[in-house]
Amino acid sequence: MNRFTGLLPSIWREAIEELWRRRLRTLLTLLGLIFGVGAIVAMQAVGEGSRREALRLVESLGLNNLIAEAKPQDENSLRETRARSLGLSLADADAALAVVPGAERYAAEKPIRTHSVFSDNGHSDAQASGVSPDFFALSSLRIAKGRTLSEDDDRALAAVAVLGHQAAADLFPGVDPVGQYLKVNHVWLEVIGVLADRDLSKDQFEGVQLGLESNRVYLPLASARARFRFQPQEDEIDRFLLRLRDPAQLAAGARVLSTVLGQRHAGMADFRLVVPQQLFQQHQKTQRIFRVVMGAIAGVSLLVGGIGIMNIMLANVLERRREIGLLRALGARRRDVIAQFLREALVICVAGAVLGLLFGVALAYLIAAFAGWQVAWAPIPVLGSALFCAAVGLAFGVYPARQAARLDPIAALRHD
């Protein structure tokens, strides 16, 4: 023990050695602090990781986007709906662009009933979709090779395609896909680009499907509608993304968009709106509840640890009455006695904080491993938990220290 404390000032070395003599009692006292700080650290790490992951997932939808989607319906319901509404269309997107405050552009998508996708090098279970040129920018999709679709491709009904990361790997293993050809159903398409892999950790967020682009074949929307067959009662498009300049206008824009589409669809509820920003806010609200609950549990644990510190310090005062009396008789002032016991309380707090931090790190990664959650670290909350632990320990150590200082020196010396 001496080799670890030899570099410390004598007053701190004495405090550590005094606690080391009662190490079992000290260890039991530390447990409350270790569990309390560990819970706070683990909660912060998991909560911050969840927040960053949620933000990344929502960014894949576009934080500044409003998304209108056609609702799936069975044949009978669809027939009744089409008597009053033609379904989601490019005209709806044009109307939304003209009316919704702050709207700057939109992108539309129409999935294709895909029966087979293959090339000379391989085959894939990818699904094909026709998209407008702005779809990649509004969906935050980056190109890894080649280029994305253009307005010229759409006007010319070009037989070209952009592949998702997984689709490219399945169709062209070990081959550069750009410039190669693949066949979707009965149509041959030239590959002009491959998307970068976003590697999302989840395939949905708050009920919204994510990550489908990795196994997709994208071709120009006009070309898709001209080259593939669709049912007469189908929606012209299955969804469109509307980009707003100012995120503060998303709530108002969603209300306007809902009103516009409701009027154009004669009041038929054959569409739904998704506001990614609101999904993120809802997720954060759920996380706040989680943090409050975990914080309360951690706070109770720290409170128990603080009570334990008070208990051990009071026990130390009773056991060391003769020592305290001797110190006072030799000229030690009350504040010197208070300082001595507060140093011991602070040593316990620092040890509890350090061990709690280590326990919290291990607990966070253990939770992440079993629950599949993400872990991220923010230095301020971690440091704050350690400081809070020290503050709790000192607060509960003040009373025993004052009790020790108030002992009558003569009575303390006579104590057996």
Short mmCIF file of C-alpha atoms in Angstrom, two decimals:
data_model
loop_
_atom_site.label_atom_id
_atom_site.label_comp_id
_atom_site.label_asym_id
_atom_site.label_seq_id
_atom_site.Cartn_x
_atom_site.Cartn_y
_atom_site.Cartn_z
CA MET A 1 0.00 0.00 0.00
CA ASN A 2 2.86 2.37 0.85
CA ARG A 3 4.31 2.25 -2.67
CA PHE A 4 1.02 3.54 -4.09
CA THR A 5 0.69 6.37 -1.58
CA GLY A 6 4.33 7.32 -1.20
CA LEU A 7 4.10 10.21 -3.67
CA LEU A 8 1.08 11.77 -1.97
CA PRO A 9 1.26 14.49 0.71
CA SER A 10 1.30 13.08 4.21
CA ILE A 11 -2.19 14.33 5.12
CA TRP A 12 -3.73 12.45 2.18
CA ARG A 13 -1.54 9.40 2.79
CA GLU A 14 -2.81 9.20 6.34
CA ALA A 15 -6.43 9.40 5.16
CA ILE A 16 -5.92 6.58 2.66
CA GLU A 17 -4.09 4.39 5.16
CA GLU A 18 -6.79 4.94 7.77
CA LEU A 19 -9.47 3.77 5.33
CA TRP A 20 -7.28 0.88 4.18
CA ARG A 21 -7.14 -0.44 7.74
CA ARG A 22 -10.92 -0.76 7.55
CA ARG A 23 -10.98 -1.83 3.90
CA LEU A 24 -13.94 -4.24 4.11
CA ARG A 25 -16.14 -1.55 5.63
CA THR A 26 -14.82 0.97 3.09
CA LEU A 27 -15.53 -1.39 0.20
CA LEU A 28 -19.11 -1.94 1.32
CA THR A 29 -19.53 1.82 1.55
CA LEU A 30 -18.14 2.24 -1.95
CA LEU A 31 -20.70 -0.08 -3.54
CA GLY A 32 -23.51 2.46 -3.47
CA LEU A 33 -21.32 5.09 -5.12
CA ILE A 34 -19.98 2.63 -7.69
CA PHE A 35 -23.44 1.50 -8.72
CA GLY A 36 -24.79 5.06 -8.75
CA VAL A 37 -22.01 6.54 -10.87
CA GLY A 38 -21.94 3.43 -13.07
CA ALA A 39 -25.67 3.71 -13.75
CA ILE A 40 -25.36 7.39 -14.65
CA VAL A 41 -22.39 6.77 -16.97
CA ALA A 42 -24.03 3.79 -18.67
CA MET A 43 -27.31 5.67 -19.05
CA GLN A 44 -25.52 8.64 -20.58
CA ALA A 45 -23.51 6.49 -22.99
CA VAL A 46 -26.50 4.47 -24.16
CA GLY A 47 -28.74 7.55 -24.31
CA GLU A 48 -26.21 9.57 -26.30
CA GLY A 49 -25.59 6.64 -28.62
CA SER A 50 -29.33 6.25 -29.14
CA ARG A 51 -29.72 9.97 -29.86
CA ARG A 52 -26.93 9.99 -32.45
CA GLU A 53 -28.20 6.81 -34.07
CA ALA A 54 -31.76 8.19 -34.19
CA LEU A 55 -30.46 11.38 -35.77
CA ARG A 56 -28.57 9.35 -38.38
CA LEU A 57 -31.65 7.27 -39.13
CA VAL A 58 -33.86 10.34 -39.44
CA GLU A 59 -31.30 12.03 -41.67
CA SER A 60 -31.73 9.12 -44.06
CA LEU A 61 -35.35 10.28 -44.42
CA GLY A 62 -34.34 13.94 -44.61
CA LEU A 63 -34.74 16.19 -41.58
CA ASN A 64 -36.13 18.99 -43.76
CA ASN A 65 -38.54 16.74 -45.65
CA LEU A 66 -42.25 16.12 -45.56
CA ILE A 67 -43.15 12.69 -46.93
CA ALA A 68 -46.52 11.82 -48.44
CA GLU A 69 -47.16 8.10 -48.94
CA ALA A 70 -50.03 6.23 -50.57
CA LYS A 71 -51.77 3.88 -48.16
CA PRO A 72 -51.93 0.22 -49.20
CA GLN A 73 -55.53 -0.96 -49.69
CA ASP A 74 -57.24 -4.20 -50.62
CA GLU A 75 -59.02 -4.49 -53.96
CA ASN A 76 -62.52 -3.66 -52.68
CA SER A 77 -61.38 -0.64 -50.66
CA LEU A 78 -59.30 0.58 -53.58
CA ARG A 79 -62.29 0.39 -55.93
CA GLU A 80 -64.40 2.47 -53.53
CA THR A 81 -61.58 4.99 -53.06
CA ARG A 82 -61.03 5.42 -56.80
CA ALA A 83 -64.65 6.42 -57.23
CA ARG A 84 -63.71 9.73 -55.54
CA SER A 85 -59.90 9.94 -55.55
CA LEU A 86 -57.34 9.18 -58.24
CA GLY A 87 -54.69 8.52 -55.60
CA LEU A 88 -51.28 10.04 -55.09
CA SER A 89 -49.93 11.70 -58.24
CA LEU A 90 -47.28 14.01 -59.61
CA ALA A 91 -49.99 16.68 -59.80
CA ASP A 92 -50.31 16.41 -56.00
CA ALA A 93 -46.57 16.99 -55.66
CA ASP A 94 -46.72 19.98 -58.01
CA ALA A 95 -49.62 21.45 -56.01
CA ALA A 96 -47.75 20.90 -52.75
CA LEU A 97 -44.65 22.62 -54.17
CA ALA A 98 -46.76 25.61 -55.17
CA VAL A 99 -48.76 25.94 -51.94
CA VAL A 100 -46.71 24.70 -48.96
CA PRO A 101 -44.74 27.60 -47.38
CA GLY A 102 -40.99 27.26 -47.84
CA ALA A 103 -41.18 24.28 -50.22
CA GLU A 104 -38.28 24.33 -52.65
CA ARG A 105 -38.38 20.99 -54.52
CA TYR A 106 -39.79 17.50 -54.45
CA ALA A 107 -38.89 13.97 -55.50
CA ALA A 108 -41.29 11.15 -56.37
CA GLU A 109 -40.98 7.35 -56.31
CA LYS A 110 -42.99 4.57 -57.91
CA PRO A 111 -42.05 0.95 -57.04
CA ILE A 112 -42.22 -1.64 -59.82
CA ARG A 113 -43.57 -5.15 -59.33
CA THR A 114 -40.25 -6.91 -59.75
CA HIS A 115 -40.27 -10.59 -60.75
CA SER A 116 -36.63 -11.10 -61.70
CA VAL A 117 -33.41 -9.15 -61.61
CA PHE A 118 -30.28 -10.66 -63.13
CA SER A 119 -27.16 -9.97 -65.16
CA ASP A 120 -24.56 -12.06 -66.94
CA ASN A 121 -22.65 -12.19 -63.66
CA GLY A 122 -25.33 -12.95 -61.11
CA HIS A 123 -28.88 -12.49 -59.90
CA SER A 124 -30.54 -10.51 -57.10
CA ASP A 125 -33.77 -10.25 -55.13
CA ALA A 126 -33.60 -6.46 -55.40
CA GLN A 127 -36.73 -4.42 -56.00
CA ALA A 128 -36.90 -1.79 -58.74
CA SER A 129 -38.29 1.72 -58.43
CA GLY A 130 -38.80 4.64 -60.76
CA VAL A 131 -37.64 7.89 -59.18
CA SER A 132 -37.37 11.52 -60.18
CA PRO A 133 -33.86 13.02 -60.46
CA ASP A 134 -33.94 14.85 -57.11
CA PHE A 135 -34.76 11.65 -55.20
CA PHE A 136 -31.14 10.90 -54.31
CA ALA A 137 -30.42 14.37 -52.94
CA LEU A 138 -33.64 14.53 -50.91
CA SER A 139 -33.05 11.02 -49.53
CA SER A 140 -29.44 11.87 -48.55
CA LEU A 141 -28.11 9.11 -50.82
CA ARG A 142 -24.50 9.46 -51.97
CA ILE A 143 -23.09 8.02 -55.14
CA ALA A 144 -20.03 5.77 -54.83
CA LYS A 145 -19.39 5.10 -58.52
CA GLY A 146 -20.65 6.65 -61.72
CA ARG A 147 -23.46 9.22 -61.58
CA THR A 148 -27.09 9.60 -60.52
CA LEU A 149 -30.13 9.97 -62.75
CA SER A 150 -30.63 13.29 -64.54
CA GLU A 151 -33.45 15.30 -66.05
CA ASP A 152 -32.18 14.29 -69.50
CA ASP A 153 -32.53 10.61 -68.57
CA ASP A 154 -36.13 11.24 -67.52
CA ARG A 155 -37.06 13.20 -70.67
CA ALA A 156 -35.42 10.66 -72.97
CA LEU A 157 -37.03 7.66 -71.20
CA ALA A 158 -33.49 6.32 -70.92
CA ALA A 159 -32.99 2.62 -70.13
CA VAL A 160 -30.48 3.31 -67.35
CA ALA A 161 -30.29 2.39 -63.70
CA VAL A 162 -28.54 3.26 -60.44
CA LEU A 163 -27.92 0.31 -58.12
CA GLY A 164 -27.90 0.11 -54.37
CA HIS A 165 -24.78 -1.22 -52.68
CA GLN A 166 -26.14 -4.73 -52.00
CA ALA A 167 -27.79 -5.06 -55.41
CA ALA A 168 -24.52 -4.16 -57.14
CA ALA A 169 -22.61 -6.72 -55.07
CA ASP A 170 -25.12 -9.48 -55.92
CA LEU A 171 -25.42 -8.69 -59.63
CA PHE A 172 -21.78 -7.92 -60.37
CA PRO A 173 -19.53 -9.75 -57.89
CA GLY A 174 -15.92 -8.74 -58.46
CA VAL A 175 -16.85 -6.59 -61.46
CA ASP A 176 -17.21 -2.82 -61.80
CA PRO A 177 -20.98 -2.45 -62.36
CA VAL A 178 -20.80 0.91 -64.16
CA GLY A 179 -21.34 0.36 -67.88
CA GLN A 180 -22.66 -3.18 -67.39
CA TYR A 181 -26.21 -4.32 -68.16
CA LEU A 182 -28.88 -5.99 -66.05
CA LYS A 183 -32.38 -7.15 -66.80
CA VAL A 184 -35.37 -6.17 -64.64
CA ASN A 185 -38.36 -8.34 -65.59
CA HIS A 186 -38.31 -8.00 -69.40
CA VAL A 187 -36.32 -4.73 -69.66
CA TRP A 188 -32.55 -4.43 -70.11
CA LEU A 189 -30.96 -1.46 -68.33
CA GLU A 190 -27.47 0.03 -68.39
CA VAL A 191 -25.88 0.67 -64.99
CA ILE A 192 -24.72 4.29 -64.71
CA GLY A 193 -24.05 4.49 -60.97
CA VAL A 194 -23.78 2.68 -57.64
CA LEU A 195 -24.86 4.14 -54.30
CA ALA A 196 -22.61 4.28 -51.27
CA ASP A 197 -23.49 1.94 -48.42
CA ARG A 198 -25.07 3.82 -45.51
CA ASP A 199 -24.89 0.77 -43.24
CA LEU A 200 -27.91 1.69 -41.12
CA SER A 201 -28.19 -0.30 -37.90
CA LYS A 202 -31.98 -0.66 -38.16
CA ASP A 203 -34.39 -1.36 -40.98
CA GLN A 204 -37.10 0.86 -39.53
CA PHE A 205 -37.50 3.88 -37.27
CA GLU A 206 -40.73 4.71 -35.44
CA GLY A 207 -42.63 2.45 -37.86
CA VAL A 208 -41.04 3.90 -41.03
CA GLN A 209 -39.04 1.54 -43.23
CA LEU A 210 -35.37 2.41 -43.71
CA GLY A 211 -32.34 1.10 -45.52
CA LEU A 212 -34.24 -0.33 -48.49
CA GLU A 213 -32.03 1.58 -50.93
CA SER A 214 -29.11 -0.86 -50.51
CA ASN A 215 -31.05 -3.57 -52.33
CA ARG A 216 -32.80 -1.42 -54.92
CA VAL A 217 -32.56 -0.73 -58.64
CA TYR A 218 -33.46 2.87 -59.47
CA LEU A 219 -34.42 4.03 -62.94
CA PRO A 220 -35.97 7.27 -64.25
CA LEU A 221 -39.61 7.67 -63.20
CA ALA A 222 -40.89 8.48 -66.69
CA SER A 223 -38.95 5.56 -68.12
CA ALA A 224 -40.34 3.19 -65.49
CA ARG A 225 -43.92 4.23 -66.22
CA ALA A 226 -43.34 3.83 -69.97
CA ARG A 227 -41.52 0.48 -69.89
CA PHE A 228 -43.31 -1.44 -67.13
CA ARG A 229 -46.92 -2.41 -66.57
CA PHE A 230 -49.02 -1.06 -63.72
CA GLN A 231 -52.56 -1.80 -62.64
CA PRO A 232 -55.18 0.72 -63.85
CA GLN A 233 -56.27 1.67 -60.32
CA GLU A 234 -52.76 2.05 -58.91
CA ASP A 235 -51.51 5.40 -57.61
CA GLU A 236 -49.41 7.23 -60.18
CA ILE A 237 -46.67 7.47 -57.55
CA ASP A 238 -46.41 5.71 -54.22
CA ARG A 239 -44.77 8.57 -52.38
CA PHE A 240 -43.12 11.93 -52.76
CA LEU A 241 -40.64 13.85 -50.61
CA LEU A 242 -41.12 17.60 -50.26
CA ARG A 243 -38.03 19.56 -49.14
CA LEU A 244 -38.55 22.74 -47.09
CA ARG A 245 -35.92 25.46 -46.76
CA ASP A 246 -36.56 26.19 -43.07
CA PRO A 247 -36.96 23.33 -40.53
CA ALA A 248 -39.03 25.68 -38.36
CA GLN A 249 -41.75 25.59 -41.03
CA LEU A 250 -42.14 21.80 -41.04
CA ALA A 251 -45.08 21.68 -38.61
CA ALA A 252 -46.99 24.42 -40.45
CA GLY A 253 -46.01 22.89 -43.80
CA ALA A 254 -47.34 19.49 -42.72
CA ARG A 255 -50.72 21.03 -41.85
CA VAL A 256 -50.92 22.82 -45.20
CA LEU A 257 -49.86 19.69 -47.11
CA SER A 258 -52.46 17.59 -45.30
CA THR A 259 -55.17 20.12 -46.17
CA VAL A 260 -54.11 20.36 -49.82
CA LEU A 261 -53.99 16.59 -50.33
CA GLY A 262 -57.25 16.14 -48.43
CA GLN A 263 -59.00 18.56 -50.78
CA ARG A 264 -57.44 17.06 -53.90
CA HIS A 265 -58.42 13.55 -52.77
CA ALA A 266 -62.00 14.55 -51.92
CA GLY A 267 -61.48 13.84 -48.26
CA MET A 268 -60.45 10.21 -48.83
CA ALA A 269 -57.83 8.98 -46.34
CA ASP A 270 -55.80 7.18 -49.00
CA PHE A 271 -52.49 8.76 -48.02
CA ARG A 272 -50.44 9.42 -44.92
CA LEU A 273 -47.89 12.06 -44.00
CA VAL A 274 -44.55 11.37 -42.36
CA VAL A 275 -42.58 14.21 -40.77
CA PRO A 276 -39.07 12.89 -39.97
CA GLN A 277 -38.35 15.76 -37.61
CA GLN A 278 -41.41 14.87 -35.53
CA LEU A 279 -40.34 11.22 -35.50
CA PHE A 280 -37.00 12.32 -34.07
CA GLN A 281 -38.71 14.53 -31.48
CA GLN A 282 -40.97 11.65 -30.46
CA HIS A 283 -37.95 9.40 -30.10
CA GLN A 284 -36.22 12.03 -27.97
CA LYS A 285 -39.28 12.32 -25.77
CA THR A 286 -39.19 8.58 -25.16
CA GLN A 287 -35.47 8.80 -24.40
CA ARG A 288 -36.06 11.61 -21.91
CA ILE A 289 -38.49 9.41 -20.00
CA PHE A 290 -35.88 6.65 -20.02
CA ARG A 291 -33.22 9.05 -18.73
CA VAL A 292 -35.47 10.36 -15.97
CA VAL A 293 -36.24 6.84 -14.75
CA MET A 294 -32.60 5.75 -14.91
CA GLY A 295 -31.48 9.01 -13.32
CA ALA A 296 -33.88 8.47 -10.43
CA ILE A 297 -32.55 4.95 -9.91
CA ALA A 298 -28.96 6.20 -10.05
CA GLY A 299 -29.80 9.05 -7.68
CA VAL A 300 -31.25 6.65 -5.14
CA SER A 301 -28.11 4.55 -5.41
CA LEU A 302 -25.93 7.61 -4.82
CA LEU A 303 -28.13 8.59 -1.88
CA VAL A 304 -27.62 5.14 -0.39
CA GLY A 305 -23.90 5.52 -1.00
CA GLY A 306 -23.93 8.91 0.75
CA ILE A 307 -25.74 7.42 3.73
CA GLY A 308 -23.13 4.68 3.78
CA ILE A 309 -20.37 7.29 3.89
CA MET A 310 -22.08 9.01 6.82
CA ASN A 311 -22.44 5.68 8.56
CA ILE A 312 -18.79 4.67 8.18
CA MET A 313 -17.59 8.12 9.20
CA LEU A 314 -19.77 8.12 12.34
CA ALA A 315 -18.43 4.66 13.18
CA ASN A 316 -14.89 5.94 12.67
CA VAL A 317 -15.57 8.86 15.00
CA LEU A 318 -16.76 6.53 17.75
CA GLU A 319 -13.80 4.17 17.31
CA ARG A 320 -11.24 6.98 17.23
CA ARG A 321 -12.43 9.13 20.12
CA ARG A 322 -9.14 8.70 22.01
CA GLU A 323 -7.20 9.67 18.87
CA ILE A 324 -9.37 12.76 18.43
CA GLY A 325 -8.96 13.69 22.10
CA LEU A 326 -5.18 13.32 21.82
CA LEU A 327 -5.10 15.52 18.72
CA ARG A 328 -7.13 18.21 20.46
CA ALA A 329 -4.95 17.97 23.58
CA LEU A 330 -1.82 18.46 21.42
CA GLY A 331 -3.25 21.68 19.98
CA ALA A 332 -5.30 20.60 16.94
CA ARG A 333 -8.14 22.98 16.22
CA ARG A 334 -11.69 21.95 15.44
CA ARG A 335 -11.26 22.83 11.81
CA ASP A 336 -8.19 20.56 11.66
CA VAL A 337 -10.31 17.63 12.88
CA ILE A 338 -13.08 18.50 10.41
CA ALA A 339 -10.54 18.67 7.58
CA GLN A 340 -9.09 15.29 8.49
CA PHE A 341 -12.45 13.52 8.36
CA LEU A 342 -13.53 15.36 5.21
CA ARG A 343 -10.32 14.20 3.51
CA GLU A 344 -11.25 10.62 4.32
CA ALA A 345 -14.76 11.20 2.96
CA LEU A 346 -13.28 12.72 -0.20
CA VAL A 347 -10.95 9.75 -0.67
CA ILE A 348 -13.97 7.43 -0.53
CA CYS A 349 -15.82 9.64 -3.05
CA VAL A 350 -12.91 9.76 -5.50
CA ALA A 351 -12.41 6.01 -5.27
CA GLY A 352 -16.15 5.46 -5.76
CA ALA A 353 -16.22 7.84 -8.74
CA VAL A 354 -13.24 6.20 -10.47
CA LEU A 355 -14.50 2.67 -9.90
CA GLY A 356 -18.00 3.80 -10.88
CA LEU A 357 -16.71 5.24 -14.16
CA LEU A 358 -14.98 1.96 -14.98
CA PHE A 359 -18.08 0.00 -14.01
CA GLY A 360 -20.27 2.33 -16.09
CA VAL A 361 -18.10 1.91 -19.18
CA ALA A 362 -18.22 -1.88 -18.85
CA LEU A 363 -21.97 -1.79 -18.20
CA ALA A 364 -22.62 0.42 -21.23
CA TYR A 365 -20.80 -1.92 -23.60
CA LEU A 366 -22.45 -4.93 -21.98
CA ILE A 367 -25.89 -3.41 -22.59
CA ALA A 368 -24.89 -2.52 -26.13
CA ALA A 369 -23.71 -6.07 -26.80
CA PHE A 370 -26.89 -7.74 -25.52
CA ALA A 371 -29.47 -5.18 -26.69
CA GLY A 372 -27.82 -4.19 -29.97
CA TRP A 373 -27.83 -0.49 -28.98
CA GLN A 374 -25.22 2.07 -29.87
CA VAL A 375 -22.80 3.63 -27.35
CA ALA A 376 -21.44 7.17 -27.57
CA TRP A 377 -19.59 9.31 -25.08
CA ALA A 378 -20.05 12.96 -24.13
CA PRO A 379 -17.33 14.17 -21.71
CA ILE A 380 -19.39 16.74 -19.80
CA PRO A 381 -22.05 14.33 -18.42
CA VAL A 382 -19.38 11.78 -17.51
CA LEU A 383 -17.33 14.39 -15.66
CA GLY A 384 -20.51 15.76 -14.09
CA SER A 385 -21.42 12.36 -12.67
CA ALA A 386 -17.99 12.07 -11.01
CA LEU A 387 -18.25 15.58 -9.55
CA PHE A 388 -21.78 14.87 -8.35
CA CYS A 389 -20.52 11.75 -6.61
CA ALA A 390 -17.83 13.80 -4.86
CA ALA A 391 -20.39 16.41 -3.83
CA VAL A 392 -22.70 13.76 -2.38
CA GLY A 393 -19.87 12.20 -0.41
CA LEU A 394 -18.70 15.50 1.00
CA ALA A 395 -22.24 16.55 1.89
CA PHE A 396 -22.77 13.35 3.87
CA GLY A 397 -19.30 13.58 5.41
CA VAL A 398 -19.81 17.04 6.90
CA TYR A 399 -22.01 15.91 9.80
CA PRO A 400 -19.65 13.17 11.10
CA ALA A 401 -16.71 15.56 10.74
CA ARG A 402 -18.50 18.23 12.79
CA GLN A 403 -19.44 15.63 15.41
CA ALA A 404 -15.80 14.65 15.71
CA ALA A 405 -14.72 18.27 16.10
CA ARG A 406 -17.29 18.89 18.87
CA LEU A 407 -15.98 16.10 21.10
CA ASP A 408 -14.73 17.25 24.47
CA PRO A 409 -10.97 16.48 24.51
CA ILE A 410 -10.92 15.35 28.16
CA ALA A 411 -13.97 13.10 27.76
CA ALA A 412 -12.52 11.69 24.56
CA LEU A 413 -9.20 10.85 26.23
CA ARG A 414 -11.03 8.97 28.99
CA HIS A 415 -13.01 6.92 26.46
CA ASP A 416 -12.09 3.23 26.52
#
